[in-house]
Amino acid sequence: MRFSASFSVLFAFVSYAAAQSAEWGQCGGIGWTGATTCVSGTVCTELNSYYSQCLPGTATTAPSGGSSTTSAASAPSSTATVGLAVAAKAAGKTYFGSATDNPELTDTAYVTILNQTSEFMQLTPGNSMKWDATEPEQGVFDFSGGDQVVNLAKANGQLVRGHNCVWYNQLPSWVSGGSFTAAELTSIVQTHCSTIVSHWAGDIYSWDVINEPFNDDGTWRSDVFYNTLGTDYVPLALQAARAADPNAKLYINDYNIEGSGAKATAMLNLIKSLQSQGVPIDGVGFQCHFIVGELPSTLQTNIEAFTALGIELAITELDIRMTLPATDALLEQQKQDYQTVIGACNAVEGCIGVTIWDYTDKYSWVPSTFSGQGAACPWDENFVRKPAYDGIVAGFQS
Ligand code: XIL
């Protein structure tokens, strides 16, 4: 009796819940078995063949973003039938993931896709674990932004890459403008790394302990760390991170090391030197902020050169930008380029995962950083999958 009563309550709830989707809820798409009608004041709008969503408006009124939705329908789009993380897993990779940032997490349509583990098995906070966010004043720590991303990832069952402990950029002025003795800065670096790494200990798959240590010619970047401590800041930070979370994989991350050349050689030599000194180093991050049609031709051989050192390698910040406006030809080349990058990772066992530097053009860092450029991500600004999406899937299937 008791069972059947609760069962009918449950049944009533389920059938009610399945009747209509809420505003911003999913209302259709391949594989979708839930409600296909929307609550009043919203209209079920096909964003792509996998995802229809209840957007504000009525059937006779264009939904918000309606004009671009219309134009997107005629633009080349994606037809792949498998999620990006599903494709990565099938290829034997540990994850496929995306960067995200705290302000974006109020955008329900954005979060709905970010939460899909068929697409993303891993998140990287784009800003909220950086030094200016986590220790804005000496000894005053703020974990709130990082916690929000970590808690979202935990709720979804997604891995997290910590980004980052030591970087010349986005430093609070008390660090960048300080004039410290070597002993003082040693203690500051140790305290910072050990405090943030231990705060998230157990929740982080890998940490970018050191970010962007080199100039493009392979010389050391001149910053407060190098200028005060020489190269010693690198082992210092790695050892502090290891002590704070023995299970996190410790990485050094950089750009323009993806193809062979002076900067890649400097990074290879740094890793060899750390290994010979017994300093903990588990991985190298290739950022991969690329330009359509301009990939380094030595990407795969260079991935092989790094993984031959016995470390793992991750593609940590992939995006492939173009000069705007996006044309069909550029979008097609972008698809090929995404496929080439993913294919290079796919071909080398030690390349363990790929993170895109946000999944949608709506929140890409590119337009505000590289004037006149954009459209770098696999989803457009209206959350419609681009041909680039299919390039990623094809890369994992190559
Ligand atoms: C970028 C963020 O995406 C932006 O929001 C921020 O304004 C600047 O930093 N290499 C890195 C990342 O290691 O931390 C950078 O992220 C992009 C380049």
Coordinates of C-alpha atoms and ligand atoms in Angstrom, one line a residue, residues 99 101 104 125-127 130 163-164 167 169-170 208 211-212 253 255 287 289 317 357 363-365 368-369, ligand 1:
A99 CA 37.8 26.3 -19.6
D101 CA 34.9 31.5 -16.0
E104 CA 29.5 32.9 -17.4
P125 CA 38.8 27.9 -14.3
G126 CA 39.9 30.5 -16.8
N127 CA 40.7 33.1 -14.1
K130 CA 45.1 33.0 -10.6
H163 CA 45.4 27.0 -13.3
N164 CA 47.8 28.4 -12.0
W167 CA 52.8 33.3 -13.6
N169 CA 50.6 37.9 -15.5
Q170 CA 47.5 38.7 -13.5
D208 CA 49.7 24.3 -14.0
N211 CA 52.8 29.1 -16.4
E212 CA 54.6 30.7 -19.4
N253 CA 52.3 25.1 -19.2
Y255 CA 52.5 28.6 -25.6
Q287 CA 48.4 25.8 -24.7
H289 CA 46.2 29.1 -29.1
E317 CA 44.0 25.9 -23.9
W357 CA 39.8 27.6 -23.9
Y363 CA 32.8 33.8 -24.0
S364 CA 36.1 33.4 -25.9
W365 CA 39.0 35.6 -24.7
S368 CA 39.3 41.2 -26.6
T369 CA 42.9 40.1 -26.9
Ligands
XIL1 C1 43.1 34.5 -20.2 C2 41.6 34.5 -19.8 O1 40.9 33.7 -20.6 C3 41.1 36.0 -19.9 O2 39.7 36.0 -19.4 C4 42.0 36.9 -19.1 O3 41.5 38.2 -19.2 C5 43.4 36.8 -19.5 O4 43.8 35.4 -19.4 N1 47.2 31.9 -21.5 C6 46.9 31.5 -20.2 C7 45.5 31.8 -19.7 O5 47.6 30.7 -19.5 O6 45.5 32.0 -18.3 C8 45.0 33.0 -20.4 O7 43.6 33.2 -20.0 C9 45.1 32.9 -21.9 C10 46.5 32.7 -22.3

